[in-house]
Coordinates of C-alpha atoms and ligand atoms in Angstrom, one line a residue:
M1 CA -260.4 98.5 74.7
L2 CA -259.2 96.2 77.4
N3 CA -256.0 94.5 76.7
K4 CA -256.9 90.8 77.0
K5 CA -253.4 89.5 76.7
K6 CA -252.6 87.9 80.1
K7 CA -249.4 89.2 81.6
K8 CA -247.0 86.3 82.3
K9 CA -246.6 85.7 86.0
E10 CA -243.2 86.2 87.6
P11 CA -241.4 83.0 88.5
Y12 CA -241.9 83.9 92.2
D13 CA -245.7 84.2 91.8
R14 CA -245.8 80.8 90.1
I15 CA -243.6 78.9 92.5
R16 CA -245.1 80.3 95.7
P17 CA -248.6 78.7 95.4
I18 CA -247.0 75.4 94.5
L19 CA -244.8 75.6 97.6
E20 CA -247.9 76.6 99.7
Y21 CA -249.7 73.5 98.4
L22 CA -246.7 71.2 99.0
T23 CA -246.0 72.5 102.6
F24 CA -249.6 72.4 103.8
A25 CA -250.2 76.1 103.7
D26 CA -253.2 76.2 101.4
S27 CA -256.7 75.3 102.3
Y28 CA -256.8 71.9 100.6
T29 CA -253.5 70.6 102.0
K30 CA -254.1 72.2 105.4
R31 CA -257.1 69.8 105.6
I32 CA -254.8 66.8 104.8
R33 CA -252.4 67.9 107.6
E34 CA -255.3 68.1 110.1
I35 CA -256.5 64.6 109.2
L36 CA -252.9 63.2 109.5
K37 CA -252.4 65.0 112.8
N38 CA -255.7 63.8 114.3
N39 CA -254.7 60.2 113.5
N40 CA -251.2 60.4 114.8
L41 CA -249.7 60.0 111.4
W42 CA -248.0 63.4 111.2
I43 CA -244.2 63.4 110.9
T44 CA -242.1 62.7 113.9
N45 CA -238.5 63.7 114.6
D46 CA -237.0 60.4 113.7
N47 CA -238.1 60.7 110.1
V48 CA -235.2 61.2 107.6
S49 CA -235.0 64.8 106.3
Y50 CA -234.0 66.2 102.9
G51 CA -232.8 69.6 102.0
P52 CA -235.2 72.4 100.8
H53 CA -234.2 71.8 97.2
T54 CA -236.4 68.7 97.4
L55 CA -239.3 71.0 97.0
L56 CA -238.1 72.0 93.5
K57 CA -238.2 68.3 92.6
L58 CA -241.7 68.0 93.9
A59 CA -242.8 71.2 92.3
Y60 CA -241.6 69.9 88.9
L61 CA -243.5 66.7 89.5
K62 CA -246.7 68.5 90.4
Y63 CA -246.4 70.7 87.4
Y64 CA -246.0 67.7 85.1
F65 CA -249.0 66.0 86.7
D66 CA -251.2 68.9 85.6
I67 CA -249.9 69.0 82.0
A68 CA -249.9 65.2 81.6
L69 CA -253.4 64.5 83.1
E70 CA -255.0 67.3 81.2
I71 CA -253.8 65.7 77.9
A72 CA -254.2 62.1 79.0
K73 CA -257.9 62.7 79.9
N74 CA -258.6 63.1 76.2
Y75 CA -257.1 59.7 75.2
F76 CA -257.0 57.3 78.2
K77 CA -259.3 56.0 80.8
N78 CA -256.8 55.0 83.5
Y79 CA -254.0 57.1 84.8
V80 CA -251.4 55.4 86.9
F81 CA -248.6 56.9 89.0
I82 CA -245.7 54.5 89.6
D83 CA -243.5 55.5 92.4
T84 CA -240.5 53.1 92.5
F85 CA -238.8 54.9 95.5
A86 CA -241.9 56.0 97.4
G87 CA -240.7 57.1 100.8
S88 CA -243.2 57.5 103.7
G89 CA -245.7 59.9 102.1
L90 CA -244.3 63.0 103.9
V91 CA -241.0 64.7 103.6
S92 CA -239.3 66.6 106.5
I93 CA -237.2 69.5 105.4
K94 CA -233.8 69.5 106.9
D95 CA -233.0 71.9 109.7
T96 CA -236.5 73.4 109.6
E97 CA -239.9 72.6 111.0
Y98 CA -241.4 72.5 107.4
V99 CA -243.0 69.3 106.1
S100 CA -243.9 68.6 102.5
L101 CA -246.2 66.1 100.8
G102 CA -244.1 63.2 99.5
S103 CA -244.5 62.0 95.9
S104 CA -247.1 59.3 96.5
L105 CA -249.3 61.3 98.8
L106 CA -249.1 64.2 96.3
A107 CA -250.2 61.9 93.5
L108 CA -253.1 60.6 95.6
I109 CA -254.6 64.0 96.4
F110 CA -253.7 65.7 93.1
K111 CA -256.4 67.1 90.9
S112 CA -255.6 68.7 87.6
R113 CA -257.2 72.0 86.6
S114 CA -260.2 70.1 85.1
G115 CA -260.5 67.9 88.2
T116 CA -258.7 64.8 86.8
S117 CA -256.9 62.5 89.3
F118 CA -254.8 59.4 89.1
S119 CA -256.9 56.2 89.1
K120 CA -254.1 54.1 90.6
I121 CA -251.0 54.7 92.7
I122 CA -248.4 51.9 92.6
G123 CA -245.6 52.5 95.2
M124 CA -242.6 50.5 96.3
E125 CA -240.6 51.2 99.4
I126 CA -237.8 49.1 100.9
D127 CA -237.7 50.5 104.5
E128 CA -240.1 48.7 106.8
N129 CA -240.9 51.8 108.9
K130 CA -241.4 54.1 106.0
F131 CA -243.5 51.5 104.2
S132 CA -245.8 51.2 107.2
L133 CA -246.2 55.0 107.4
L134 CA -246.8 55.2 103.7
Y135 CA -249.4 52.5 103.8
R136 CA -251.3 54.1 106.7
R137 CA -251.1 57.6 105.5
L138 CA -252.3 56.9 102.0
N139 CA -255.1 54.7 103.0
L140 CA -256.3 57.1 105.7
I141 CA -256.4 60.0 103.3
K142 CA -258.2 57.9 100.7
E143 CA -260.8 57.0 103.2
E144 CA -261.3 60.4 104.7
L145 CA -261.5 62.2 101.3
N146 CA -263.6 59.4 99.9
L147 CA -261.3 58.9 96.9
A148 CA -261.8 56.2 94.3
T149 CA -258.1 55.8 93.6
D150 CA -256.8 52.3 93.7
I151 CA -253.7 52.1 96.0
K152 CA -251.2 49.3 95.5
L153 CA -248.1 49.5 97.8
I154 CA -245.4 46.9 97.6
K155 CA -242.7 46.5 100.3
G156 CA -239.3 45.5 99.1
D157 CA -236.3 46.2 96.8
I158 CA -237.2 47.6 93.4
N159 CA -234.4 45.6 91.9
K160 CA -235.9 42.4 93.0
K161 CA -239.6 43.1 92.8
I162 CA -239.8 45.1 89.5
D163 CA -242.1 42.4 88.0
D164 CA -244.6 42.9 90.8
I165 CA -244.9 46.6 89.8
A166 CA -245.0 45.7 86.1
N167 CA -247.9 43.3 86.7
E168 CA -250.0 46.1 88.1
I169 CA -250.0 48.0 84.8
N170 CA -252.4 47.3 82.0
Q171 CA -251.8 47.8 78.3
G172 CA -254.1 50.7 77.8
D173 CA -253.0 52.6 80.9
Y174 CA -251.4 56.0 80.8
G175 CA -248.6 56.1 83.3
I176 CA -246.1 58.4 85.0
L177 CA -243.1 56.5 86.3
F178 CA -241.2 58.4 88.9
V179 CA -237.7 57.1 89.7
D180 CA -236.4 58.9 92.8
P181 CA -233.5 57.1 94.5
E182 CA -231.2 58.8 96.9
G183 CA -228.2 57.8 94.8
I184 CA -228.0 55.2 92.0
E185 CA -229.5 52.3 93.8
I186 CA -231.4 51.0 90.7
S187 CA -230.5 49.0 87.6
L188 CA -231.9 51.4 85.0
G189 CA -232.1 48.7 82.3
D190 CA -234.7 46.8 84.4
L191 CA -237.1 49.7 84.0
S192 CA -237.9 48.4 80.6
K193 CA -239.9 45.7 82.3
I194 CA -242.3 48.4 83.5
L195 CA -242.1 50.4 80.3
S196 CA -243.0 47.4 78.2
R197 CA -246.4 47.0 79.9
S198 CA -247.9 50.1 78.1
K199 CA -246.7 52.3 75.3
S200 CA -247.9 55.3 77.2
I201 CA -245.7 55.6 80.2
D202 CA -243.7 58.8 80.7
V203 CA -240.7 58.8 83.0
I204 CA -239.3 61.3 85.4
L205 CA -235.9 60.2 86.6
N206 CA -233.9 61.7 89.4
Q207 CA -230.4 61.3 88.1
S208 CA -227.8 61.8 90.9
E209 CA -224.7 63.9 90.4
G210 CA -223.0 60.8 91.9
V211 CA -223.2 59.1 88.5
Y212 CA -220.8 61.6 87.0
R213 CA -218.5 61.3 90.0
L214 CA -218.5 57.5 89.6
L215 CA -217.7 57.9 85.9
G216 CA -214.7 60.0 86.7
K217 CA -213.4 57.5 89.2
A218 CA -214.1 54.6 86.9
Q219 CA -212.1 56.3 84.2
N220 CA -209.2 56.6 86.6
G221 CA -209.2 52.9 87.1
D222 CA -211.4 52.5 90.2
S223 CA -212.9 49.1 89.8
V224 CA -215.5 49.5 92.5
S225 CA -216.9 52.6 90.8
L226 CA -216.9 50.7 87.5
K227 CA -218.9 47.9 88.9
R228 CA -221.5 50.2 90.4
L229 CA -221.8 52.0 87.1
E230 CA -222.3 48.7 85.3
Q231 CA -225.1 47.9 87.7
Y232 CA -226.7 51.3 87.1
L233 CA -226.5 51.1 83.3
P234 CA -224.2 48.6 81.7
T235 CA -223.6 50.6 78.5
L236 CA -222.0 53.3 80.5
S237 CA -219.0 51.4 81.6
N238 CA -217.2 51.6 78.2
V239 CA -217.7 55.3 77.8
Q240 CA -214.7 57.6 78.3
D241 CA -216.2 61.0 77.7
P242 CA -218.6 62.3 80.4
E243 CA -220.6 64.3 77.9
K244 CA -221.1 61.1 75.9
A245 CA -222.2 59.3 79.0
R246 CA -224.8 62.0 79.6
D247 CA -226.1 61.5 76.1
I248 CA -226.4 57.8 76.6
L249 CA -228.2 58.2 79.9
F250 CA -230.5 60.8 78.5
N251 CA -231.2 59.0 75.2
Q252 CA -232.2 55.9 77.0
F253 CA -234.3 57.4 79.6
G254 CA -234.4 61.1 79.2
K255 CA -235.9 62.3 75.9
P256 CA -236.4 65.1 75.3
I257 CA -233.3 66.5 76.8
E258 CA -234.6 70.1 76.8
A259 CA -236.9 69.6 79.8
T260 CA -234.0 68.4 82.0
A261 CA -233.8 70.4 85.2
E262 CA -230.8 70.8 87.4
I263 CA -231.6 70.9 91.1
R264 CA -229.2 72.9 93.3
D265 CA -229.0 72.8 97.1
V266 CA -228.7 75.6 99.7
N267 CA -225.1 76.1 98.7
N268 CA -226.0 76.3 95.1
S269 CA -224.3 73.0 94.4
P270 CA -225.8 70.7 91.9
K271 CA -227.4 67.6 93.5
Y272 CA -229.2 65.9 90.7
E273 CA -230.9 66.3 87.4
L274 CA -234.5 65.6 86.7
V275 CA -234.8 63.9 83.4
L276 CA -238.1 63.7 81.6
R277 CA -238.7 61.0 79.0
V278 CA -242.1 61.1 77.3
R279 CA -243.9 58.6 75.1
S280 CA -243.7 59.3 71.4
T281 CA -246.9 60.4 69.6
K282 CA -247.7 61.3 66.0
S283 CA -247.5 65.0 66.8
G284 CA -244.2 64.7 68.5
A285 CA -244.7 65.8 72.1
P286 CA -245.8 69.4 72.0
W287 CA -246.9 69.4 75.6
V288 CA -243.3 69.1 76.7
K289 CA -242.8 72.7 75.7
G290 CA -244.6 73.7 78.9
M291 CA -242.2 71.6 80.9
V292 CA -239.2 73.0 79.2
E293 CA -240.4 76.5 80.1
F294 CA -241.0 75.5 83.7
A295 CA -237.7 73.8 84.0
N296 CA -235.8 76.7 82.5
N297 CA -237.6 79.6 84.2
I298 CA -238.3 78.0 87.6
T299 CA -236.6 74.8 88.5
T300 CA -233.1 75.6 87.3
K301 CA -233.3 79.3 88.3
Y302 CA -233.9 78.6 91.9
N303 CA -232.0 76.7 94.5
G304 CA -232.4 75.3 98.0
K305 CA -231.6 78.7 99.6
I306 CA -234.2 80.6 97.7
V307 CA -236.8 77.9 98.4
L308 CA -236.0 78.2 102.1
N309 CA -236.6 82.0 102.0
I310 CA -239.9 81.6 100.2
L311 CA -240.9 78.9 102.8
D312 CA -240.0 81.3 105.6
Q313 CA -242.2 83.9 104.0
I314 CA -245.1 81.6 103.4
H315 CA -244.9 80.4 107.0
G316 CA -244.7 83.9 108.4
K317 CA -241.0 84.2 109.1
G318 CA -239.8 86.8 106.6
G319 CA -240.8 89.7 104.4
R320 CA -241.6 89.8 100.8
I321 CA -238.5 88.7 99.1
D322 CA -239.2 88.4 95.4
D323 CA -237.6 91.7 94.6
F324 CA -234.1 90.8 95.7
F325 CA -234.5 87.1 94.8
K326 CA -235.7 87.7 91.3
P327 CA -233.8 85.0 89.3
S328 CA -231.5 86.6 86.7
Ligands
SAM401 C1 -235.4 60.1 97.9 S1 -236.4 59.0 98.8 C2 -237.9 59.0 98.0 C3 -238.8 60.1 98.3 C4 -240.1 60.1 97.7 N1 -240.1 59.8 96.3 C5 -240.9 61.3 98.0 O1 -240.9 62.2 97.2 O2 -241.5 61.4 99.1 C6 -235.8 57.4 98.4 C7 -236.5 56.2 99.1 O3 -236.2 55.0 98.4 C8 -236.1 54.0 99.4 N2 -235.2 52.9 98.8 C9 -233.9 52.9 98.8 N3 -233.5 51.8 98.1 C10 -234.6 51.2 97.6 C11 -234.8 50.0 96.9 N4 -233.7 49.3 96.4 N5 -236.0 49.6 96.6 C12 -237.1 50.4 97.0 N6 -237.0 51.5 97.8 C13 -235.7 51.9 98.1 C14 -235.5 54.7 100.6 O4 -235.9 54.0 101.8 C15 -236.2 56.1 100.5 O5 -237.4 56.1 101.3

């Protein structure tokens, strides 16, 4: 008799297709690249670039899109992606010629395994140039792919325009709120304005390592660091113990703690943590198990260096490397 039990794929075999998709090496995203190139909206040299570890963040996001939309389709009619630090739609990978989908463009073109897509993308970006690129890229792709997705992009500072975002969300919407600053340029407490619009908003927060550095400095009496911490999350400023600070941060915006993923760069140094906070349901949140598994077996096992090696392989620059890069 045939053994029907599916063999679990190796981490390498799971991350590789995601990286192919993100870096325009699979058939669907190759088409997106051609459309952008043909309309002079491909990336140029003056775009800011981020290290290869950025792809681990985007892979985590994409993985959650699939889990979340597959469940949401049974309970909700509208699925909203809220990108508070939206960027330009594309991400240039530092010191390489590789380009990735940025979070908002990824959300726009994403289809879950049963074909579910976001009904609305709400994005905010402060930088004039990036905002203009984001606007043109997303609207071009929407038109060319004939997508029904509603796109609402707002130019400005998230800390001043949070109400504009909140007003775009309706009570019965299912939402994923992605908070992806470069450092700690947000007042976390204000996110409650967005979260109060619907009971069904999950949060993925990019929590900079810088928070812990500030905490250390503040504890040594540095008043500037203390002030910045207070702006980030007021309750943190009285906390002496870093572990306790981590609990406070995570309990407010990061439940359940198990799906947290540490992102490490090409030197294997921690850069930030991705914190997932999901809505509460009667059954708990069983779907988070899939995320915990992905975070533990993929996101935290890899780092920027390994990602770079896989990218080289995908884009024809290296041999098969999974044997010697098998995560321990
Ligand atoms: C890490 S990048 C975001 C990348 C994006 N999420 C992606 O995956 O493509 C952070 C972005 O936030 C923007 N930004 C910084 N401060 C901001 C603020 N106060 N309000 C809105 N956007 C801000 C920056 O210009 C930058 O494009």
